[in-house]
Every structure is written in structure tokens, then in C-alpha cells.
């Protein structure tokens, strides 16, 4: 993969764009980029690829990179706005799940992580997780933006009788003091009592104010209990008491409140950007309470993040014996946007652990899941779902430090696009979905083949190869012999040996949790079909 020289131009040609207008959406377009930002959007002409007969999807012409989108759909780059890196891909260490509830998940996760050499921040492991996260952020610089949250997943109070926070609070505060961080957060719902949960919220705000942290992340109201007082109102109360409540301007130092300390002569500082994860308790709000909440957060930089594949798996287990079973315990993304004007982002939380055994890390898969659980397949709904894993997710956590050229930065464009369709001045951060021409087709059945562009550079690509017996008879004879030998399943009459081999998986459980793309199909002892994938990432 050829690297783009700094300051070079990029042309992304022959792509469909997610226009609302059907006529515009059916056409193909060319996006010209300079200095990491969009400079022109214009209709595609065959000459835009510079070499239509070339088999290469990318080539360098002087200082101009040509990326042929091959008629695929271009969307803003995806964003994970809520993900626990320390809890992903550990299910094999957790043993068989028996109850599947939150208490079991906490218990087996603690056991699974007991032998980790590098873990998350808590009393027993200090800052090792933070050190690893900082290393990852450095290693992947240029490929993706990594935002690290100093986060207390464990209680800040040691016991229900404590009036003062314990050692975990000291560690959290120390981490925010000793390390340059942009986000601090906690999970108040894990505290021993509701009053301590409220105190947890205040303590996190205190640290954020003391250290001038401009982003706060709370995991709140993770239940479906009508008798549980929603903690979101405690967050809103603290915000209105502490801050100027106009939304931070993303063009003004990325929402920085450096000049507005709690005791400065300028008065209250600007409100930090606040992300509220889960919030499943809000699902049982009446229409009146939703209207009240929408009014209460209007104008505040508060964004909810739903975790559908995690929330649905974990919530509502007390209703399993009811006629309809567990309710849909995750925020209804399209409905809330349509009825109350409340934007909700979506993220995966984590995968292959006791909290979320199933699913992939693909943000677009959440949109597909959302079509079913939210019963949302109208054009408006589908656009809202796509925005929830792109633009809304980016707004939830705030824009990253700008990676575009200083001359372009000086002009002051936003680092978060205003719409799914790129406009002049937007960052050149995209994903091209091949073999899809519309937002609807991409959401209903996300493609495997994709290209990822960051700052005008092609940084990642995955592609697939498929063949069947009819088109590869000669190749089939050789591969079948090897496959049959290794499996020892080929009967003498070549009948009855019908299998599918799922590559990259070693158990039925892992297949059910996250089916692989790569596979081979054997019928009557012969290999009749195969699909395989290739992944590339920029150096």
C-alpha cells in the first residue's frame, strides 16, 4: 500500500453518496481532497480514474493519489463511542456461562483477568492499562484516532457504610493528575447505594474541574427497574450548577475550557462534553417524562450512547418468564430522534466476553440489528441509524485533535461533518463500502469488502474472493483431495459427506457468537464452494 506524501492531493472517484435526493443518490461522484480535507465534490467522469482499464484500485500520480471506489457507497468514517478494550475477546477465559446475568459476568471477568500482565486501572493493577492504552494510541497514530478515558468501572466507595470514597477514588484522581488525559468517567451504578452513586457523580465532576478535563463519560441507569431513581437528573443538576451551559464550540480548541476555571475571573467554565452510556432505565419512561428530559438537556452537550447488542443481552432477565419475555432494554435510537429530537449514538461496548458474548466489532452491524429491534426500515430511520455510528458517535465523544495541515486548520472548518454527504471543508475521513450503492442496501446487508480513508490516506482495506465448482473445476479437484485427506470424511461412494468448514473458529460457541467470513463448503465429498478474505493495513 503506497503512502500518501504530506500535502498531496487525493481523488476518490466513482462512488455513490448518501444523498436524500434519489436522483443524486443514483449518480456516481468524485471527491477531491487536499491537505486532509474535502476540496471539491463533483459528478464522476470516467477520466477521473485516470486509467479505467487498470486493475489497481489505488495508484500514485506525482503528488496525487487516485482511489477508485468502483461504484461503492462512501460514508463518513465509523466511530466507537463506548468500548472497553480491556474486556474484549476474553470469553474463552470465562468458562461456560450459567446464568448469564450481570453478577456472573462481573465474577467470571474478574477471574479471567486475574492473570493478565496488563490490565485496566483499579486498586490492584495501578496504571498498567493506561500505559498500554497510551502505547496503542501512539502505535496507531495516523490509522485511527484513539481517545483514552480514565475510567472507574469499580465502586469509588469501599462499603455501603462509608461516607468518604476509598482507595479507588484516590487512584482515579491520581491518574487524572499524573497523566495528560482528555476524558474521565465512572460507572456510578456499581456503587453500594444510590446515595453513593450520586456522590460518585459529584466526585468525577470535581476531578474534571480540578484538572480542566473537557470530556466526561458516565455509564448510568443500567437497569429496567421502575422503582430506581434515574441518575441522569443528578448529572443534569450538576451541569447546571457548575457550568456555562452553551455547547462548546468544536472549532474553539475542540471545546476546551482551559480559560474558564471554577474560580477564574471569567466566571463558570464552559460545560465539558458529556457522554452517557447505557441509560436503559430511560426505556420505561412515559412520553411525558421523555418530553421533560428532552427539555432539560436541550442546549447541553450531553449525548446518550446505546449499546444494543450488549444491553439486549444483559437487561430484562427478571422478565424471562413473562408471556413476551424480556423487553427491548436499549435506547430506541430512531424513535427518540423522531419523537423528541434526542440524538443517540450506538456502540458495541465490547464483544466476546460475559457481558456481550456475541457480535462483531463492526459498527455497521449495529445498524442492521437496529432495523429489527427498533422496527425501523424507513429511509429516515436508516439514515438515523447510520448517523448513530458515524456523526452522532463523533459528536458524543468530541472531535479529535486536528490532524490536517495547519494552513487548513486556520480556516476553521469543523472536524465533525454536518451531514452524511461530504461537503467542502470536511475532513477526508471515509469508509467505502463496495458492492453497495445506497444507504439502505449497506444497512440491511453490510458488505465485507471495504476501504478506509483517514486524512486523505488509504489506511486499511479488506477484500474477499469467492468461487464455486462450476467456475473452478480444475482447481476443485486438487483442493478436494487435500481437504478430504485432512478431514478423513470422504466415503467411498462420495455421497453423504456434506460439510461447511468455518475458518478462524474452534468451537460451536464461537461460531454462534460471531460467524466467520472465511469458509469452505463440501458436498458429497467434494469442495464445491469457498470464500476467503484478505486484510491490509497501512504501515
XYZ file of C-alpha atoms in Angstrom:
539
model
C 0.000 0.000 0.000
C 1.590 3.233 -1.107
C 1.831 6.036 1.410
C 0.495 9.475 0.561
C 3.072 12.223 0.787
C 2.187 15.040 3.216
C 0.312 17.806 1.466
C -0.558 15.638 -1.522
C -3.940 15.630 -3.215
C -6.405 12.740 -3.184
C -9.148 11.902 -5.649
C -11.794 9.366 -4.634
C -13.546 8.560 -7.894
C -16.590 6.553 -8.958
C -18.520 6.399 -5.703
C -22.154 6.743 -4.700
C -23.035 9.260 -1.996
C -25.825 9.001 0.625
C -27.989 11.820 -0.697
C -31.607 12.166 0.413
C -32.485 13.050 -3.161
C -32.941 9.791 -5.093
C -31.721 11.269 -8.370
C -28.471 12.448 -6.788
C -28.113 9.183 -4.869
C -28.243 7.071 -8.037
C -25.436 9.016 -9.704
C -21.712 8.481 -9.173
C -19.392 11.137 -7.811
C -15.795 12.201 -7.394
C -14.405 13.660 -4.168
C -11.267 15.765 -4.442
C -9.259 16.301 -1.260
C -6.316 18.481 -0.321
C -4.445 18.724 2.966
C -6.656 16.083 4.533
C -9.937 17.857 3.744
C -12.563 17.810 1.011
C -11.849 20.464 -1.604
C -14.453 19.584 -4.273
C -17.443 17.291 -4.804
C -18.406 16.811 -8.436
C -20.094 14.297 -10.754
C -17.914 11.363 -11.761
C -16.479 11.050 -15.252
C -14.633 8.004 -16.495
C -11.442 10.016 -16.919
C -11.427 10.680 -13.153
C -9.896 7.259 -12.588
C -7.046 8.227 -14.964
C -6.876 4.617 -16.136
C -10.177 2.812 -16.368
C -8.596 -0.409 -17.600
C -6.121 -0.564 -14.709
C -6.718 -3.370 -12.233
C -5.231 -1.348 -9.380
C -7.646 0.361 -7.015
C -5.038 2.911 -5.964
C -2.046 4.451 -7.696
C 0.190 7.425 -7.200
C 0.449 10.076 -9.919
C 3.030 12.594 -8.773
C 1.558 14.034 -5.609
C -1.981 12.897 -6.373
C -3.431 9.608 -5.162
C -6.299 8.143 -7.182
C -8.643 5.820 -5.282
C -11.197 4.064 -7.480
C -14.356 3.448 -5.458
C -15.627 1.010 -8.118
C -19.186 2.265 -7.721
C -19.351 1.607 -3.982
C -21.003 3.755 -1.310
C -18.944 6.360 0.551
C -19.880 7.179 4.156
C -18.210 9.190 6.926
C -15.735 7.076 8.869
C -17.131 4.969 11.701
C -16.668 5.783 15.380
C -16.727 3.619 18.509
C -18.041 5.996 21.186
C -18.133 3.426 24.013
C -15.789 0.465 24.101
C -13.930 -1.394 26.864
C -10.677 -2.557 25.315
C -9.735 -4.458 28.465
C -12.804 -6.704 28.284
C -12.820 -7.747 24.614
C -12.076 -11.299 23.442
C -11.763 -12.896 26.881
C -14.790 -15.204 26.850
C -12.668 -18.320 26.408
C -11.111 -17.488 29.780
C -14.513 -17.143 31.462
C -15.691 -20.740 31.166
C -19.278 -21.704 30.368
C -21.907 -19.104 31.240
C -24.585 -20.487 33.563
C -26.911 -17.612 34.471
C -25.708 -15.003 32.022
C -26.589 -12.154 34.385
C -24.581 -9.112 35.435
C -23.351 -10.594 38.714
C -21.980 -13.671 36.962
C -20.374 -11.500 34.300
C -18.579 -9.418 36.927
C -17.404 -12.525 38.763
C -16.070 -14.514 35.808
C -14.474 -11.428 34.272
C -12.524 -10.795 37.454
C -11.291 -14.394 37.391
C -10.463 -14.244 33.681
C -8.349 -11.136 34.122
C -6.529 -12.360 37.204
C -3.503 -13.463 35.183
C -3.377 -10.530 32.776
C 0.022 -8.896 32.649
C -1.524 -5.562 31.644
C -4.996 -4.659 32.915
C -7.362 -1.762 33.450
C -6.884 0.841 36.165
C -8.112 -0.239 39.565
C -6.699 -0.732 43.015
C -4.925 -3.991 42.232
C -3.129 -3.084 39.000
C -2.416 0.635 39.155
C -1.754 2.391 35.862
C -0.771 -0.549 33.677
C -3.889 -0.336 31.497
C -3.372 3.367 30.932
C 0.223 2.735 29.901
C -0.885 0.109 27.376
C -3.614 2.411 26.023
C -1.137 5.220 25.539
C 1.155 2.845 23.660
C -1.707 1.732 21.402
C -2.684 5.322 20.736
C 0.876 6.072 19.665
C 1.247 2.903 17.582
C -1.979 3.532 15.651
C -1.466 7.246 15.137
C -2.358 8.017 11.539
C -4.592 4.961 11.201
C -7.317 5.945 13.660
C -7.992 8.447 16.422
C -7.850 6.865 19.879
C -9.461 8.693 22.778
C -8.491 7.302 26.192
C -10.826 7.641 29.157
C -9.543 7.402 32.720
C -12.488 5.319 33.848
C -13.531 3.809 37.171
C -15.533 0.669 36.393
C -15.376 -0.313 40.071
C -17.011 1.477 43.055
C -15.320 4.562 44.471
C -16.759 3.706 47.904
C -15.477 0.561 49.584
C -18.656 -0.306 51.506
C -22.226 0.836 51.935
C -21.401 2.389 55.321
C -18.624 4.646 54.021
C -19.211 8.378 53.856
C -15.875 9.060 52.180
C -14.576 7.442 48.991
C -11.878 4.811 49.223
C -8.639 3.900 47.511
C -10.168 3.593 44.046
C -11.109 7.273 44.145
C -7.568 8.185 45.149
C -6.245 6.133 42.242
C -8.688 7.760 39.796
C -7.720 11.224 40.966
C -4.028 10.353 40.840
C -4.375 9.071 37.271
C -6.028 12.301 36.164
C -3.286 14.314 37.874
C -0.254 12.391 36.710
C -1.230 11.700 33.116
C -2.350 14.005 30.360
C -5.902 12.809 29.734
C -8.835 14.139 27.761
C -11.655 12.072 29.308
C -12.559 10.981 32.816
C -15.515 8.827 33.800
C -17.125 6.263 36.041
C -19.973 3.776 36.382
C -21.997 5.133 39.319
C -24.481 2.245 39.115
C -21.893 -0.140 40.625
C -21.804 1.767 43.942
C -23.179 0.006 47.051
C -26.011 2.551 47.495
C -27.948 5.081 45.453
C -26.653 7.975 47.552
C -23.098 6.828 46.956
C -23.877 6.669 43.230
C -24.880 10.337 43.362
C -21.706 11.121 45.296
C -19.726 9.260 42.633
C -21.081 11.656 40.001
C -20.101 14.714 42.041
C -16.610 13.345 42.669
C -15.980 12.788 38.968
C -17.132 16.326 38.182
C -14.778 17.593 40.910
C -11.801 15.851 39.323
C -12.772 17.098 35.869
C -12.970 20.672 37.140
C -9.714 20.476 39.108
C -7.807 19.072 36.126
C -9.636 21.077 33.427
C -10.776 17.883 31.697
C -13.161 18.717 28.859
C -14.891 15.364 28.392
C -16.757 13.235 30.923
C -18.164 9.739 30.405
C -20.787 8.264 32.744
C -22.261 4.782 32.469
C -25.648 5.360 34.050
C -29.041 3.887 34.832
C -28.123 0.376 33.750
C -31.381 -1.295 34.790
C -35.072 -1.589 33.929
C -36.403 -1.045 37.460
C -39.302 1.387 37.757
C -38.502 1.984 41.443
C -34.910 3.028 40.692
C -34.424 6.798 40.633
C -32.775 7.770 37.314
C -29.312 9.210 37.879
C -29.388 11.252 34.683
C -31.119 14.033 36.626
C -28.187 14.183 39.043
C -25.867 14.743 36.085
C -28.114 17.490 34.689
C -28.320 19.164 38.106
C -24.538 19.205 38.483
C -24.102 20.574 34.963
C -26.472 23.480 35.527
C -24.920 24.245 38.913
C -21.301 24.195 37.760
C -21.068 25.422 34.182
C -21.971 27.819 31.474
C -24.368 25.629 29.547
C -23.850 26.724 25.959
C -22.456 23.894 23.862
C -18.658 24.037 23.499
C -17.689 25.182 20.022
C -15.847 22.353 18.279
C -13.836 24.964 16.368
C -12.677 26.654 19.568
C -9.786 24.493 20.703
C -12.024 21.431 20.357
C -14.334 22.611 23.131
C -11.528 23.395 25.535
C -12.470 25.189 28.736
C -8.885 25.962 29.688
C -9.594 29.657 30.285
C -12.669 29.111 32.394
C -11.663 27.538 35.687
C -14.182 27.281 38.545
C -12.669 30.291 40.344
C -11.468 32.331 37.383
C -12.388 35.948 36.859
C -14.329 34.875 33.778
C -16.868 33.040 35.956
C -18.055 29.497 35.322
C -16.196 27.486 32.734
C -17.863 26.014 29.686
C -19.602 22.714 30.234
C -17.497 19.677 29.341
C -18.784 17.342 26.670
C -20.692 14.584 28.495
C -21.345 11.067 27.230
C -23.977 8.939 28.972
C -23.717 5.230 28.201
C -26.435 2.560 28.503
C -29.235 4.578 30.205
C -31.547 1.580 29.784
C -33.716 2.751 32.715
C -34.979 5.534 30.474
C -36.657 2.927 28.261
C -39.558 2.731 30.706
C -40.145 6.496 30.672
C -43.601 7.720 29.729
C -43.997 10.120 26.819
C -44.375 12.962 29.307
C -41.109 12.107 31.054
C -39.305 11.904 27.726
C -40.547 15.373 26.825
C -39.373 16.671 30.204
C -35.946 15.092 29.742
C -35.622 16.453 26.207
C -36.355 19.930 27.529
C -33.931 19.506 30.444
C -30.979 18.548 28.233
C -31.784 20.959 25.410
C -28.718 23.080 24.746
C -26.482 20.925 26.936
C -23.536 18.988 25.458
C -24.963 15.664 26.672
C -25.236 12.716 24.288
C -26.602 9.259 25.066
C -24.867 6.161 23.742
C -26.893 2.968 23.403
C -25.160 -0.424 23.364
C -27.848 -2.550 21.688
C -26.141 -5.920 21.384
C -24.893 -5.654 24.980
C -27.991 -4.056 26.539
C -30.395 -6.503 24.900
C -28.337 -9.486 26.054
C -27.996 -8.311 29.650
C -31.173 -6.398 30.515
C -34.638 -7.642 31.468
C -33.753 -11.104 32.722
C -36.311 -10.762 35.506
C -38.992 -10.793 32.789
C -37.922 -14.058 31.137
C -40.996 -15.937 32.403
C -43.425 -13.254 31.246
C -45.517 -14.010 28.117
C -43.403 -11.764 25.889
C -40.130 -12.388 27.706
C -37.561 -9.665 28.281
C -38.406 -6.169 26.970
C -36.236 -4.356 24.455
C -33.934 -2.874 27.062
C -31.906 -0.480 24.931
C -32.484 3.106 23.860
C -34.691 3.346 20.758
C -32.416 5.340 18.511
C -34.674 6.275 15.550
C -37.782 6.742 17.705
C -36.124 9.141 20.156
C -34.712 11.211 17.315
C -38.053 11.397 15.546
C -40.347 11.970 18.540
C -38.214 14.054 20.906
C -35.254 15.318 18.908
C -32.836 13.373 21.119
C -29.756 12.148 19.277
C -28.475 8.764 20.453
C -25.197 7.238 19.349
C -24.637 3.483 19.178
C -21.534 1.485 20.002
C -20.576 -2.136 20.619
C -19.447 -1.822 24.289
C -17.270 -4.928 23.918
C -17.505 -8.384 22.349
C -16.683 -11.977 23.235
C -16.954 -11.552 26.976
C -19.520 -12.347 29.641
C -21.300 -9.004 29.188
C -21.573 -9.321 25.400
C -20.761 -12.857 24.251
C -21.970 -12.281 20.694
C -21.485 -9.932 17.793
C -18.662 -8.359 15.848
C -16.768 -5.110 16.261
C -18.283 -3.712 13.061
C -20.287 -0.570 13.940
C -22.408 -1.044 10.815
C -23.686 -4.367 12.182
C -25.434 -2.386 14.932
C -27.496 -0.637 12.269
C -28.597 -3.984 10.831
C -29.523 -5.173 14.320
C -31.333 -1.883 14.908
C -33.604 -2.357 11.890
C -35.105 -5.383 13.650
C -35.142 -4.396 17.317
C -36.330 -0.853 16.598
C -38.635 -1.949 13.745
C -37.019 0.831 11.750
C -36.580 0.473 7.996
C -37.899 3.756 6.593
C -35.387 5.960 4.757
C -35.390 8.403 7.684
C -34.826 5.626 10.222
C -31.979 4.095 8.247
C -30.191 7.438 7.950
C -30.568 7.959 11.698
C -29.051 4.539 12.357
C -26.060 5.270 10.120
C -25.568 8.659 11.759
C -25.574 6.967 15.171
C -22.354 5.071 14.370
C -20.715 7.932 12.467
C -21.589 11.585 13.065
C -23.568 11.221 16.301
C -20.903 8.978 17.805
C -18.249 11.544 16.942
C -20.293 14.338 18.469
C -20.823 12.228 21.587
C -17.129 12.000 22.395
C -15.987 15.203 20.735
C -13.689 15.773 17.780
C -10.104 14.505 17.925
C -7.137 16.867 17.830
C -6.943 18.012 14.239
C -4.593 16.040 12.001
C -4.985 18.248 8.937
C -2.477 20.804 7.771
C -2.081 23.986 9.875
C -2.977 26.200 6.909
C -6.304 24.422 6.512
C -6.904 24.428 10.290
C -6.571 28.201 10.308
C -9.654 28.487 8.119
C -11.670 26.967 10.956
C -13.832 24.176 9.470
C -15.440 21.710 11.862
C -13.752 18.366 12.496
C -17.164 16.662 12.560
C -19.158 16.768 9.314
C -22.677 18.149 9.442
C -24.142 15.534 7.120
C -23.549 12.044 5.747
C -22.765 13.586 2.356
C -19.288 15.165 2.381
C -19.032 18.907 1.919
C -16.148 21.194 1.090
C -14.013 21.629 4.208
C -14.987 18.322 5.822
C -12.182 16.014 6.986
C -11.294 13.414 4.350
C -12.193 10.544 6.692
C -14.351 7.976 4.896
C -15.239 4.348 4.510
C -16.052 2.970 1.056
C -18.487 0.045 1.122
C -18.030 -1.996 -2.029
C -20.892 -3.751 -3.816
C -23.387 -1.357 -2.223
C -24.906 1.688 -3.895
C -27.307 3.006 -1.260
C -27.516 3.565 2.482
C -30.429 1.148 2.619
C -28.542 -1.721 0.972
C -25.484 -1.099 3.166
C -27.525 -1.190 6.385
C -29.761 -4.130 5.509
C -26.800 -6.282 4.473
C -23.383 -4.763 5.282
C -20.684 -5.788 2.804
C -17.399 -7.378 3.750
C -15.261 -5.526 1.183
C -14.296 -2.016 2.306
C -11.677 0.700 2.156
C -10.941 3.122 4.978
C -9.573 6.585 4.253
C -8.223 8.812 7.021
C -6.911 12.302 6.442
C -6.912 11.619 2.720
C -4.840 8.435 3.030
C -5.955 4.891 2.315
C -5.127 3.298 5.678
C -6.979 -0.025 5.602
C -8.655 -2.364 3.160
C -10.330 -5.732 3.283
C -11.376 -7.725 0.243
C -12.810 -11.147 -0.475
C -12.515 -13.936 -3.023
C -15.336 -16.330 -3.860
C -15.502 -19.299 -6.202
C -17.772 -22.246 -6.846
C -17.367 -25.638 -8.514
C -18.858 -24.565 -11.827
C -16.216 -21.914 -12.430
C -13.183 -23.642 -10.898
C -13.470 -27.352 -11.753
C -9.745 -27.907 -12.248
C -8.773 -26.156 -9.026
C -11.505 -28.040 -7.174
C -10.068 -31.475 -7.908
C -6.732 -30.665 -6.255
C -8.144 -28.885 -3.217
C -10.775 -31.559 -2.564
C -8.127 -34.233 -2.349
C -6.215 -32.267 0.258
C -9.374 -31.290 2.150
C -10.718 -34.864 2.232
C -7.404 -36.205 3.421
C -7.216 -33.764 6.277
C -10.815 -34.320 7.361
C -10.859 -38.106 6.811
C -14.537 -37.895 5.881
C -14.709 -38.881 2.190
C -16.882 -42.024 1.819
C -16.088 -44.495 -0.972
C -19.212 -43.555 -2.902
C -18.593 -39.813 -2.454
C -22.099 -39.382 -1.050
C -23.298 -38.115 2.294
C -20.168 -36.086 3.060
C -21.780 -32.633 3.265
C -19.975 -30.108 5.451
C -19.071 -26.495 5.894
C -15.637 -25.634 7.303
C -15.626 -22.374 9.254
C -12.134 -20.932 9.403
C -10.859 -18.959 12.361
C -13.240 -20.686 14.786
C -12.584 -23.662 17.048
C -15.940 -24.263 18.757
C -19.669 -24.236 18.095
C -19.980 -21.476 20.687
C -17.537 -19.183 18.886
C -19.337 -19.777 15.581
C -22.709 -18.903 17.108
C -21.321 -15.779 18.759
C -19.635 -14.372 15.673
C -19.885 -16.360 12.408
C -16.700 -16.076 10.318
C -16.489 -14.862 6.755
C -13.924 -17.413 5.569
C -15.428 -20.843 4.897
C -15.422 -23.854 2.576
C -18.434 -25.930 1.527
C -18.123 -29.660 0.834
C -20.906 -31.659 -0.827
C -20.737 -35.382 -1.489
C -17.085 -35.330 -0.503
C -16.151 -32.570 -2.962
C -15.203 -28.967 -2.337
C -17.890 -27.054 -4.218
C -17.538 -23.503 -2.884
C -15.130 -21.334 -0.966
C -14.808 -17.769 0.175
C -11.740 -16.201 1.732
C -10.642 -12.746 2.776
C -7.608 -10.515 2.690
C -6.968 -7.627 5.057
C -4.395 -4.883 4.640
C -3.432 -2.047 6.914
C -1.060 0.800 6.167
C 2.407 0.603 7.683
